[in-house]
């Protein structure tokens, strides 16, 4: 919030160099009073034309003197807060208006952001009205899907695109005001969350400074990280204090990806084998092997010749089906390496969409005999982190033996919202999942909802039978994103990034030998 009062010397400097464009000379000594109010439009006219506004200036000085009062010399000077933001014109930042915290709600079609207005047009062009009087436009994916309410016997109207924006959430949700009012009770379950999404999207485009996106560097090993929840993690990792819920939602939307991985692999993980810890016996075996590598004992290594020690190979984390997580700022992924300061980590993004919308940043290289799959390698991020990206399906790379051999002490697979059991994407995993199970290394999966995770688990059990060991039972992720996301193809479908998490692995068989004697 901008202060309403400032120092006399600072004000003279601002008047001379910024507002009037003149070169500032020596600063004149301040007058008897120390604080004066910032000039408004009349004040600027008084500066430009002092003769025509001397009376108004004297009146304003008198009012300012009368309201100022006296202050104790030993007490710190308090800067008064301005009366309100309604009369303050919105400053321009990089060609667009700066949205104030109390001015973040706007209907999508009337948003000051061109991107959000374009998004509103996309929603109105592709999303359908969820009113039960319309015919179904697709097969319902879950019992909670609004399409499941459209029963064929009771549906008489043809499908219609959404046109009416709810005045409470500002998002197109119905084809007309009549259908919105008739189905208002159902919409009321999501209206508050949709309004929160609306304000969060405008907040990202408000032009303000985002201190929640400043990340701490490495910390001393004696300062342990508390992985109980978001609050304890941010505090123990010495992040800047986040006092607002909206800032917390924006911060966790990015940090959920590296911290979700770290919360499972870390030795201080909140998931344990105790009652309610969700970790199984087989999960303890697999994760103990990885934790042995991620938390090695001190070897006495140092920067001099006597401190030279052989370094183990990096821990490889394969992120399959990578989409938005592959385009995260690299400072976000560096937070994963700060959780394991003694080892190096190699992140490998694999998937046909792993470089979507990043052509201007990293043009895809040509496929040559030396680089047959067109890999993009980023090895200058930090000393402990390396990132490689493959715009290819994993089963193609597996057949080529590119990453062979796999070691349960150094390798791990991560699947963010894979949609294993989703009708539209399950066929893409039919060839990949058996190959993942052959490696016998942990496979960690996340889901948008509880229904999404259960559907993926059932598909795994039905497709591969009993060749799976469950490492961690499905449940809510302690480090899920606190921000909700909107599906532009269906405004009534809201999801939460990495809401749930579970893990499995290819089944291991222990061989026993009989004594011939």
PDB file of C-alpha atoms in Angstrom, residues 6-13 15 26-36 61 65 68 71:
ATOM      1  CA  UNK A   6       6.590  11.460   2.772  1.00  0.00           C
ATOM      2  CA  UNK A   7       9.641  13.454   3.787  1.00  0.00           C
ATOM      3  CA  UNK A   8       9.927  17.084   2.648  1.00  0.00           C
ATOM      4  CA  UNK A   9      13.346  16.516   1.089  1.00  0.00           C
ATOM      5  CA  UNK A  10      12.202  13.409  -0.755  1.00  0.00           C
ATOM      6  CA  UNK A  11       9.128  15.237  -1.989  1.00  0.00           C
ATOM      7  CA  UNK A  12      11.193  18.126  -3.337  1.00  0.00           C
ATOM      8  CA  UNK A  13      13.418  15.654  -5.148  1.00  0.00           C
ATOM      9  CA  UNK A  15       8.821  17.095  -7.695  1.00  0.00           C
ATOM     10  CA  UNK A  26      20.809  20.965  -3.946  1.00  0.00           C
ATOM     11  CA  UNK A  27      18.052  19.930  -1.601  1.00  0.00           C
ATOM     12  CA  UNK A  28      16.658  22.794   0.387  1.00  0.00           C
ATOM     13  CA  UNK A  29      16.417  22.417   4.147  1.00  0.00           C
ATOM     14  CA  UNK A  30      13.107  21.098   5.340  1.00  0.00           C
ATOM     15  CA  UNK A  31      10.503  23.365   6.807  1.00  0.00           C
ATOM     16  CA  UNK A  32       9.441  23.267  10.424  1.00  0.00           C
ATOM     17  CA  UNK A  33       6.930  20.493   9.864  1.00  0.00           C
ATOM     18  CA  UNK A  34       8.422  17.190   8.936  1.00  0.00           C
ATOM     19  CA  UNK A  35       5.625  15.421   7.024  1.00  0.00           C
ATOM     20  CA  UNK A  36       3.337  16.757   4.313  1.00  0.00           C
ATOM     21  CA  UNK A  61      -1.094  23.894   4.386  1.00  0.00           C
ATOM     22  CA  UNK A  65      -0.985  21.722  10.024  1.00  0.00           C
ATOM     23  CA  UNK A  68      -0.889  16.940  12.034  1.00  0.00           C
ATOM     24  CA  UNK A  71       4.618  14.103  18.247  1.00  0.00           C
TER      25      UNK A  71
END
